[in-house]
Amino acid sequence: MPRLNTPAELEILREKLAKKQSASRPCITVCCGTGCRALGSVKLVDAFRIELAKQGLENQVDIKETGCHGFCEKGSVVVIYPQNICYFHVKPEDAADVIEKTIKTGELVERLLYADPATGEKLVYHHDIPFYKYQKRIVLGDNEHINPQNIEDYIQRGGYSALVKTLFHMTPESVLEEVDKANLRGRGGGGFPAGKKWRTTRDAADSVKYVLVNCDEGDPGAFMDRSIMEGNPHCVLEGLAIGAFAIGAKEGYIYVRAEYPLAVENLYAALRQAEEYGLLGKNILGSGFDFVVKVHEGAGAFVSGESSALMTAIEGRVGEPRPKYIRTAIKGLWDKPSNLNNVETWANVPHIINKGADWFRSIGTEGSKGTKIFALVGKVNNTGLVEVPMGTTLRDIIFKIGGGLRDGKKIKAVQTGGPSGGCIPENLLDSPVDYDALSKLGSMVGSGGLIIMDEETCMVDIARYFINFLSDESCGKCLPCREGLRQLVDILTRITEGKGTMVDMDTLEDLSGVMSEACLCALGQQAPNPLLTTLKYFRHEYIDHIKNKHCEAGVCKALLTFYIDPDKCKACMICARNCPTDAIKGGKGLIHTIEQGKCIKCGACVDTCPAKFDAVIKISGKPIPKNVPAEPIPLNRKAE
């Protein structure tokens, strides 16, 4: 493809692409994001191609490998256009039926349709399926239409029109005003107004400025930025170029986690094509504006998601935070004014420029505008990526979109904002999801992780898990974070082992207060959040662990005891065969017993005991019943 030298040439190409793609021409789109790839979507694409060739339809039907469609629980996901037919859990062996029935005759493959859990009704289209019905997919909306390695897919859907509008119909000041008026707040966790940050960098005295993309995303269970970069990297590049024009930068950097190989691959492909088409590089579209983008692949340190640590890593040094006596917007990368936003923030920019600040402000709440993407994970039925207007309640996300909890369990809490976020109890689920409302609850929007926890979750153990994660990921540069997190882990571990005291409760709170004030960066300052919110909303569980040596959820191993109910045991020997420490005694015809000194509380006996027997019992904080024999006894003899 020859370089595009003017906006007119871009529009001519867009028109050609629209004509080439007939409205009636069938197109099979297959989600090839990381999640669906793990389920075999690449093999599924191959199966479709083979089947189309067999049927002589390879020149009449398009196949498109797209980014994440969001409904990860139901992968591999296939959508057939122009009918918008949605198929789920599609396997390579289903390809023949889809081609033979849906493509050739218009019939539906019933077994691949979404079945409403409540009614059993088969739902065909996006707008009818609850997971999609209650979303507002602005940033994610193009994912199911675009092959991320084909820039022409993005151009056909209006891609780079916002950049044209910026370069030829706006000034840097008017772009800044539009972003400022939209009240776009950073989607990476801090929620700082993007317009203010942009203006600070633009107004800085140094003539050399940088714009940067944070695609580090180290939160457990979070994959929002990864999925955008995998599925639609051009929207990020376009937003970055617009920001560079407004700020006065000629060079940009994308910091991407190296553990995201597909995102890295698609990003490099997008950069190469954007440069070939004249949409990045020298004299973009003949505007006189030069802008180049470089990629830095991160080494996986969680702390490098912090702005100054990220910039330090790009400079080639160890990714550690530095004191921000002067903000990075004024003195950042190589001591130059540097504007850093995360992937989702940049991806919103083209939509704001194209549709206007008033349109963006019409979505969301008073203080939090637009939509937010969340990774909905945990004990919820419909896991995946969801995009909803700011202000949507947690309850609506979990139950309307997420379909409620698995196995009919009750919800206990939801953790928002990643490992530094807070745990919010069930009675507060009607709280709106926005920056200010969640902050009042002791949590935060963060980058967008939503971890759903059911009644079998121990909140003390959850706090220990996240604090331990943060302790491992602390760079160790400042003492309050390095030693504070270690001490929190030690105390929480003691409590989960039944060795805690009531004095530990005060120590946890005092130490958390010191860390919030004294730590160098946000990792340490916000690290106590999961601990403090569990202490606030689930204090009774801490007291129960300390005073009664009892774990309500039956999670903390040191507080558990397993025994075999002699009235239920059928001497099948399954549990004994699966016990890793040979702690289960008894043979054929003998009621089994568990030798407590050998038991490591792994739960293998509970998991393998047939449900029809349900003979292995797990207890916490209680003695073994007196009728349980210490040694195996014959099956036909009652326990004494």
XYZ file of C-alpha atoms in Angstrom:
640
model
C 0.000 0.000 0.000
C 1.456 3.414 -0.969
C 1.848 6.049 1.723
C -1.188 8.261 2.350
C -0.111 11.869 1.912
C -3.351 13.758 2.513
C -6.616 13.361 4.420
C -8.381 13.043 1.068
C -6.348 9.953 0.229
C -7.321 8.420 3.566
C -11.005 9.039 2.838
C -10.690 7.553 -0.651
C -9.185 4.421 0.879
C -11.981 4.266 3.449
C -14.618 4.449 0.717
C -12.899 1.709 -1.288
C -12.802 -0.555 1.732
C -16.492 0.042 2.430
C -17.417 -0.915 -1.122
C -15.201 -3.979 -1.019
C -17.009 -5.282 2.057
C -20.544 -5.875 0.775
C -23.245 -5.495 3.413
C -24.608 -8.921 2.523
C -21.268 -10.761 2.320
C -20.953 -13.325 5.144
C -18.120 -12.811 7.597
C -17.188 -15.263 10.333
C -15.395 -13.479 13.168
C -13.536 -15.622 15.678
C -12.252 -14.280 18.980
C -8.502 -14.870 18.958
C -7.638 -13.036 22.135
C -5.427 -14.811 24.654
C -8.346 -16.442 26.500
C -9.977 -17.961 23.440
C -6.598 -18.938 21.995
C -6.075 -21.055 25.084
C -9.357 -22.783 24.209
C -8.272 -23.536 20.648
C -9.595 -20.603 18.604
C -6.605 -20.634 16.219
C -7.360 -24.269 15.364
C -10.998 -23.253 14.977
C -10.040 -20.641 12.367
C -8.076 -23.288 10.486
C -11.069 -25.628 10.632
C -13.337 -22.938 9.170
C -10.890 -22.305 6.330
C -10.597 -25.999 5.530
C -14.365 -26.427 5.554
C -14.956 -23.382 3.356
C -12.443 -24.750 0.855
C -14.221 -28.114 0.857
C -17.504 -26.378 0.115
C -15.970 -24.119 -2.546
C -16.885 -21.019 -0.518
C -13.428 -19.635 0.282
C -13.940 -16.657 -2.082
C -17.489 -15.948 -0.946
C -17.112 -15.911 2.837
C -14.650 -13.881 4.919
C -12.975 -15.133 8.084
C -11.641 -12.606 10.542
C -9.395 -13.281 13.543
C -10.363 -10.584 16.026
C -9.480 -9.464 19.497
C -11.331 -10.319 22.698
C -15.146 -10.281 22.509
C -15.332 -10.096 26.289
C -17.389 -13.172 27.146
C -14.376 -15.252 28.205
C -16.497 -17.743 30.142
C -18.088 -18.869 26.868
C -15.049 -19.102 24.578
C -14.331 -19.794 21.882
C -16.696 -17.052 20.732
C -17.841 -16.726 17.118
C -20.061 -14.003 15.646
C -21.406 -14.294 12.114
C -22.177 -11.117 10.204
C -24.250 -9.513 8.816
C -26.868 -11.398 10.882
C -24.966 -10.865 14.175
C -25.452 -14.496 15.186
C -23.511 -15.345 18.348
C -22.120 -18.814 18.951
C -20.332 -19.885 22.142
C -18.081 -22.756 23.233
C -17.321 -23.338 19.557
C -14.790 -26.091 18.827
C -13.000 -27.049 15.577
C -15.355 -29.998 15.134
C -18.290 -27.554 15.025
C -16.964 -25.755 11.931
C -18.651 -28.085 9.448
C -22.097 -27.584 10.996
C -21.698 -23.804 11.098
C -20.746 -23.675 7.415
C -23.311 -26.231 6.260
C -26.231 -24.827 8.225
C -25.701 -21.152 9.065
C -23.593 -19.984 6.119
C -25.247 -22.042 3.381
C -28.875 -22.220 4.507
C -29.279 -19.629 7.256
C -30.187 -22.219 9.890
C -29.064 -21.888 13.480
C -26.850 -24.410 15.230
C -28.925 -24.631 18.387
C -26.305 -26.249 20.612
C -23.927 -23.316 20.100
C -26.423 -20.601 21.058
C -26.529 -18.932 24.443
C -29.116 -20.536 26.743
C -30.700 -18.282 29.365
C -29.938 -19.977 32.719
C -33.330 -19.038 34.159
C -35.637 -19.939 31.270
C -33.533 -22.159 29.030
C -34.479 -19.914 26.081
C -31.906 -19.844 23.299
C -30.699 -16.296 22.529
C -29.184 -15.472 19.149
C -28.082 -11.824 19.069
C -25.771 -9.598 21.128
C -28.528 -7.226 22.171
C -30.559 -10.073 23.701
C -27.773 -11.749 25.679
C -27.649 -10.269 29.220
C -23.843 -10.216 29.315
C -23.820 -7.764 26.383
C -27.283 -6.230 26.810
C -26.385 -4.256 29.938
C -23.033 -2.997 28.702
C -22.094 0.142 26.783
C -19.136 -0.959 24.699
C -17.406 2.180 23.415
C -13.723 1.287 23.728
C -14.309 -2.459 23.300
C -16.982 -2.058 20.633
C -14.683 -2.503 17.640
C -12.878 -5.541 19.004
C -15.231 -8.049 17.394
C -15.022 -6.301 13.993
C -11.286 -5.739 13.581
C -8.374 -7.966 12.745
C -5.737 -6.211 14.876
C -3.021 -7.053 12.356
C -4.892 -5.369 9.498
C -4.931 -1.574 9.672
C -7.537 -1.405 6.912
C -10.160 -2.949 9.213
C -9.611 -0.048 11.615
C -9.635 2.542 8.827
C -12.864 1.132 7.399
C -14.612 1.645 10.737
C -13.562 5.303 10.909
C -10.100 4.810 12.288
C -7.719 7.815 12.227
C -10.566 10.217 11.390
C -10.082 11.777 14.834
C -6.400 12.306 14.056
C -7.332 14.005 10.780
C -9.781 16.258 12.625
C -7.070 17.085 15.160
C -4.319 17.881 12.674
C -6.359 19.831 10.134
C -9.306 21.341 11.986
C -8.100 21.908 15.548
C -5.282 23.594 17.407
C -3.325 22.077 20.278
C -5.221 24.389 22.598
C -8.634 23.341 21.286
C -7.723 19.658 21.701
C -6.689 20.326 25.286
C -9.920 22.201 25.923
C -12.001 19.332 24.519
C -10.274 16.687 26.646
C -10.468 18.956 29.685
C -14.159 19.662 29.107
C -14.864 15.932 28.706
C -13.408 15.376 32.193
C -11.638 12.229 31.062
C -10.028 10.810 34.189
C -7.095 8.410 34.078
C -8.252 4.809 33.813
C -5.022 3.418 35.239
C -5.992 3.749 38.884
C -5.395 7.305 40.047
C -8.361 8.865 38.275
C -6.477 12.134 37.745
C -8.065 14.390 35.086
C -6.235 13.758 31.818
C -6.759 17.310 30.560
C -4.984 18.819 33.566
C -2.075 16.419 33.216
C -1.782 17.140 29.485
C -1.792 20.892 30.084
C 0.849 20.643 32.807
C 3.181 18.849 30.407
C 2.414 21.251 27.549
C 3.070 24.299 29.717
C 6.370 22.937 31.078
C 9.344 25.050 30.031
C 11.410 22.384 28.261
C 10.885 22.161 24.495
C 11.394 18.373 24.413
C 8.365 16.474 25.685
C 7.262 12.843 25.724
C 3.956 11.014 25.759
C 3.821 7.504 27.181
C 1.426 4.554 27.354
C 1.327 2.363 30.442
C 0.518 -1.213 29.376
C 2.198 -2.851 32.366
C -0.986 -4.062 34.122
C 0.339 -6.378 36.823
C -2.842 -6.761 38.878
C -3.887 -10.395 39.477
C -6.998 -11.145 37.426
C -6.817 -7.931 35.375
C -6.567 -8.004 31.583
C -8.318 -4.838 30.363
C -5.296 -3.103 28.833
C -3.958 -6.359 27.437
C -7.227 -7.031 25.605
C -7.376 -3.532 24.115
C -3.781 -3.759 22.932
C -4.363 -7.254 21.554
C -7.639 -6.409 19.843
C -7.409 -2.781 18.735
C -3.917 -1.311 19.098
C -4.631 1.401 16.506
C -7.136 3.179 18.764
C -4.327 3.530 21.332
C -1.857 4.777 18.718
C -4.388 7.273 17.381
C -5.141 8.582 20.868
C -1.426 8.842 21.607
C -0.770 10.816 18.410
C -3.611 13.207 19.254
C -2.189 13.698 22.736
C 1.293 14.288 21.312
C -0.052 16.996 19.008
C -1.861 18.724 21.872
C 1.103 18.520 24.237
C 3.828 19.317 21.708
C 5.622 15.966 21.785
C 7.412 14.459 18.814
C 8.196 11.117 20.425
C 6.171 8.563 22.359
C 6.868 5.358 24.249
C 4.668 2.351 24.912
C 5.683 0.375 27.982
C 4.171 -3.076 27.514
C 4.516 -6.126 29.721
C 6.696 -8.682 27.940
C 4.482 -11.456 29.341
C 1.807 -10.225 26.917
C 3.259 -11.823 23.753
C 0.123 -11.406 21.641
C -0.284 -7.759 22.649
C 3.376 -7.156 21.813
C 3.045 -8.896 18.439
C -0.081 -6.989 17.454
C 1.368 -3.700 18.673
C 4.480 -4.053 16.522
C 2.319 -4.960 13.522
C 0.118 -1.908 14.101
C 3.124 0.397 14.424
C 4.690 -0.932 11.240
C 1.462 -0.521 9.249
C 0.694 2.932 10.666
C 4.146 4.104 9.583
C 3.782 2.524 6.126
C 0.436 4.263 5.625
C 1.823 7.625 6.718
C -0.252 7.791 9.900
C 2.831 7.866 12.112
C 6.326 9.166 11.457
C 7.399 12.216 9.468
C 4.896 14.753 8.109
C 1.770 12.742 8.984
C -0.777 13.027 6.143
C 1.054 16.110 4.886
C 0.234 18.057 8.050
C 3.822 18.905 8.958
C 3.399 17.082 12.261
C 6.077 14.494 13.068
C 5.511 11.782 15.651
C 7.360 8.502 16.214
C 6.523 5.760 18.703
C 8.925 3.327 20.358
C 8.131 0.198 22.356
C 9.732 -0.826 25.639
C 9.023 -4.371 26.790
C 8.859 -4.510 30.574
C 10.453 -7.247 32.663
C 7.353 -8.007 34.720
C 7.915 -6.016 37.912
C 4.578 -4.943 39.387
C 6.098 -1.736 40.744
C 6.987 -0.617 37.213
C 3.345 0.282 36.731
C 4.081 3.324 38.916
C 4.853 6.328 36.740
C 8.358 7.230 37.879
C 9.404 3.543 38.089
C 8.117 2.976 34.565
C 10.138 5.893 33.244
C 13.228 4.742 35.113
C 12.860 1.323 33.460
C 12.578 2.880 29.983
C 15.803 4.753 30.717
C 17.501 1.384 31.145
C 17.778 1.330 34.910
C 16.076 -0.785 37.582
C 12.386 0.100 37.671
C 12.144 1.774 41.072
C 9.989 4.767 42.071
C 11.675 8.041 42.847
C 10.498 10.936 45.030
C 8.137 13.223 43.131
C 9.264 16.548 44.483
C 8.681 17.593 40.897
C 5.915 15.740 39.059
C 6.796 13.578 36.077
C 4.519 15.810 33.976
C 7.242 18.440 34.410
C 10.346 16.321 34.956
C 9.879 12.716 33.900
C 11.563 10.563 31.264
C 15.205 11.694 30.970
C 14.182 14.663 33.140
C 11.930 15.959 30.369
C 8.204 16.811 30.706
C 6.394 13.491 30.242
C 2.705 12.657 30.079
C 1.818 9.083 31.051
C -1.657 7.576 30.671
C -2.720 3.964 30.593
C -4.011 2.101 27.527
C -7.716 2.612 28.219
C -7.304 6.354 28.777
C -5.603 6.835 25.412
C -8.196 4.604 23.703
C -10.976 6.962 24.795
C -9.371 10.007 23.164
C -10.360 9.357 19.492
C -13.989 8.902 20.560
C -13.949 12.216 22.457
C -12.447 14.082 19.506
C -14.861 12.532 16.995
C -18.058 12.823 19.054
C -17.258 15.751 21.296
C -16.868 16.415 24.993
C -20.599 16.921 25.502
C -21.305 13.416 24.205
C -18.691 11.951 26.584
C -20.028 13.972 29.517
C -23.533 12.625 28.883
C -22.281 9.222 30.060
C -21.442 8.490 33.691
C -21.796 10.414 36.940
C -21.128 13.995 37.966
C -17.498 13.382 38.848
C -16.728 10.346 36.676
C -17.581 10.557 32.998
C -17.644 7.957 30.242
C -17.415 4.195 30.569
C -15.021 1.921 32.421
C -13.801 -1.543 31.474
C -13.682 -4.141 34.233
C -12.257 -7.633 34.392
C -15.062 -9.568 36.037
C -13.510 -12.648 37.650
C -13.831 -14.904 40.656
C -16.883 -16.874 41.777
C -19.239 -15.291 39.230
C -20.982 -17.232 36.443
C -20.081 -14.956 33.526
C -16.413 -14.070 33.743
C -14.849 -11.765 31.197
C -14.398 -8.141 30.181
C -17.290 -5.756 30.691
C -17.608 -2.091 29.789
C -20.270 -0.080 31.589
C -21.106 3.590 32.173
C -19.504 5.048 35.270
C -22.102 4.944 38.026
C -23.383 1.459 37.264
C -23.831 -0.350 40.576
C -21.723 -3.270 41.641
C -24.876 -5.321 42.055
C -25.924 -4.733 38.440
C -22.489 -5.702 37.148
C -22.387 -8.890 39.210
C -25.970 -10.066 38.752
C -27.263 -8.563 35.488
C -24.061 -8.904 33.477
C -22.209 -11.520 35.519
C -25.240 -13.739 35.972
C -24.794 -14.075 39.727
C -22.618 -16.512 41.618
C -21.767 -20.086 40.740
C -23.574 -23.054 42.258
C -26.175 -20.820 43.871
C -23.699 -19.561 46.471
C -24.222 -16.301 48.329
C -21.956 -13.348 47.675
C -19.758 -12.239 50.538
C -17.655 -9.458 49.024
C -16.237 -7.928 45.886
C -12.730 -6.586 45.655
C -12.301 -3.612 43.355
C -9.152 -1.920 42.143
C -6.610 -4.723 42.083
C -4.396 -5.932 44.950
C -4.306 -2.437 46.465
C -8.077 -2.114 46.296
C -10.618 -2.725 49.004
C -13.066 -5.516 49.769
C -16.667 -4.308 49.731
C -19.352 -6.350 51.553
C -22.675 -7.539 50.116
C -24.745 -4.872 51.878
C -22.898 -2.138 49.951
C -23.268 -3.632 46.458
C -25.765 -0.946 45.459
C -22.928 1.567 45.534
C -22.188 3.150 42.143
C -18.886 2.342 40.524
C -17.066 5.626 40.152
C -13.898 7.183 41.511
C -15.473 9.108 44.363
C -18.049 6.575 45.585
C -15.583 3.690 45.863
C -12.997 5.906 47.530
C -15.508 6.682 50.282
C -15.863 2.947 50.909
C -12.114 2.556 51.359
C -11.584 1.045 47.918
C -10.967 2.428 44.442
C -11.747 1.923 40.766
C -8.078 1.245 40.138
C -7.270 -0.256 36.786
C -10.538 -2.179 36.781
C -10.287 -5.555 38.466
C -13.500 -6.928 40.013
C -12.963 -10.117 42.008
C -16.177 -11.723 43.237
C -16.011 -13.728 46.469
C -18.620 -16.140 47.812
C -19.425 -17.426 51.291
C -16.567 -19.920 51.128
C -14.006 -17.094 51.094
C -12.079 -16.270 54.263
C -11.588 -12.511 54.397
C -8.581 -12.770 56.713
C -6.906 -15.115 54.254
C -7.843 -12.801 51.354
C -6.162 -9.882 53.111
C -3.105 -12.069 53.735
C -3.011 -13.136 50.076
C -3.038 -9.593 48.674
C -0.637 -8.188 51.261
C 1.722 -11.094 50.541
C 1.504 -10.378 46.802
C 2.349 -6.728 47.381
C 5.194 -7.676 49.709
C 6.698 -9.861 46.994
C 6.290 -7.073 44.436
C 7.651 -4.241 46.585
C 10.859 -2.891 45.103
C 12.263 -2.584 48.634
C 13.574 0.922 48.105
C 11.759 2.521 51.045
C 11.710 1.005 54.518
C 8.016 1.659 55.379
C 6.890 -0.388 52.386
C 9.564 -3.079 52.494
C 9.399 -3.799 56.230
C 5.814 -2.710 56.770
C 4.464 -5.235 54.286
C 6.629 -8.001 55.743
C 5.282 -7.309 59.210
C 1.693 -7.223 57.966
C 2.194 -10.594 56.275
C 3.701 -12.095 59.428
C 0.843 -10.883 61.620
C -1.870 -11.986 59.185
C -0.213 -15.390 58.801
C -0.200 -15.817 62.584
C -3.889 -14.985 62.734
C -4.757 -17.490 59.988
C -2.801 -20.109 61.955
C -4.752 -19.421 65.137
C -1.745 -17.817 66.855
C -2.927 -14.215 66.769
C -3.861 -11.961 69.695
C -6.223 -9.036 70.024
C -3.175 -6.756 70.270
C -2.399 -7.763 66.672
C -5.572 -5.987 65.542
C -4.296 -2.662 66.855
C -0.846 -3.288 65.403
C -2.287 -3.961 61.959
C -4.183 -0.677 61.982
C -1.294 1.376 63.397
C 1.189 -0.038 60.903
C -1.227 0.554 58.017
C -1.537 4.192 59.042
C 2.226 4.660 59.044
C 2.552 3.067 55.601
C -0.210 5.232 54.130
C 1.688 8.327 55.219
C 5.335 7.344 54.883
C 5.734 5.116 51.829
C 7.466 6.570 48.791
C 4.961 5.600 46.120
C 1.333 4.586 45.691
C 2.140 0.866 45.882
C 3.074 1.174 49.547
C 0.641 3.965 50.377
C -2.353 2.011 49.082
C -1.135 -1.467 50.023
C -3.063 -1.584 53.332
C -6.432 -1.094 51.576
C -7.440 -4.783 51.410
C -6.428 -5.211 55.048
C -8.177 -2.072 56.292
C -11.433 -2.788 54.452
C -11.585 -6.375 55.690
C -10.937 -5.111 59.217
C -13.693 -2.554 58.764
C -16.362 -4.745 57.211
C -15.390 -8.245 58.395
C -13.836 -7.597 61.790
C -15.807 -10.459 63.311
C -13.829 -12.939 61.178
C -10.526 -11.682 62.630
C -11.904 -11.990 66.173
C -13.237 -15.472 65.408
C -9.803 -16.581 64.195
C -8.086 -15.134 67.274
C -10.501 -16.040 70.057
C -12.205 -19.184 68.796
C -9.466 -20.570 66.494
C -12.295 -20.855 63.970
C -12.325 -20.068 60.238
C -15.917 -19.471 59.234
C -15.218 -20.251 55.562
C -13.171 -23.357 56.288
C -10.145 -22.065 54.397
C -7.309 -21.561 56.878
C -5.548 -24.942 57.014
C -4.071 -24.610 60.479
C -7.575 -24.198 61.901
C -9.070 -27.186 60.078
C -9.594 -30.784 61.060
C -10.748 -33.600 58.793
C -12.423 -36.773 59.951
C -14.410 -39.592 58.385
C -17.996 -40.077 59.541
C -18.239 -43.795 60.468
C -21.952 -43.843 59.676
C -21.324 -42.683 56.088
C -18.047 -44.400 55.188
C -18.464 -47.328 52.748
C -14.814 -48.427 52.846
C -14.389 -47.705 49.139
C -10.719 -46.755 49.704
C -10.865 -43.878 47.186
C -9.818 -41.276 49.755
C -6.965 -43.477 50.978
C -5.618 -43.902 47.448
C -5.616 -40.136 46.927
C -4.118 -39.085 50.249
C -0.575 -37.761 49.514
C 0.731 -38.543 53.035
C -0.913 -41.929 53.661
C -2.745 -40.402 56.598
C -5.892 -42.455 55.959
C -5.941 -45.868 57.591
C -8.295 -48.729 56.776
C -8.701 -51.279 54.042
C -11.406 -53.252 52.284
C -14.355 -53.756 54.602
C -12.920 -51.418 57.238
C -14.280 -47.990 58.127
C -11.458 -45.544 57.436
C -9.903 -43.141 59.903
C -7.541 -40.190 59.518
C -4.257 -40.123 61.433
C -4.250 -36.452 62.460
C -0.479 -36.274 62.914
C 0.068 -37.124 59.255
C -2.782 -35.024 57.812
C -1.552 -31.910 55.969
C -5.089 -30.464 55.536
C -4.862 -30.581 51.733
C -8.515 -31.562 51.311
C -7.834 -34.342 48.796
C -10.023 -36.686 50.841
C -12.965 -34.280 50.735
C -12.563 -33.723 47.018
C -12.348 -37.406 46.106
C -14.942 -38.903 48.450
C -17.946 -39.764 46.223
C -20.767 -37.241 46.611
C -23.254 -40.044 47.233
C -21.300 -40.937 50.396
C -20.122 -37.496 51.544
C -18.270 -39.218 54.354
C -15.295 -36.870 54.849
C -16.148 -33.979 57.139
C -14.210 -30.704 57.462
C -14.532 -28.754 60.710
C -12.892 -25.659 62.195
C -12.684 -24.644 65.809
C -14.495 -27.783 66.998
C -13.335 -31.159 68.415
C -13.778 -34.381 66.487
C -17.049 -36.095 67.582
C -16.614 -38.792 70.212
C -18.243 -41.478 68.059
C -15.364 -41.335 65.548
C -13.086 -44.345 66.125
C -9.355 -43.840 66.508
C -8.586 -47.022 64.559
C -10.329 -48.697 61.587
C -13.235 -50.948 62.523
C -15.226 -53.430 60.440
C -17.841 -51.901 58.199
C -20.609 -54.054 59.649
C -19.862 -52.948 63.201
C -21.274 -49.725 64.673
C -18.849 -47.249 66.152
C -18.832 -47.192 69.898
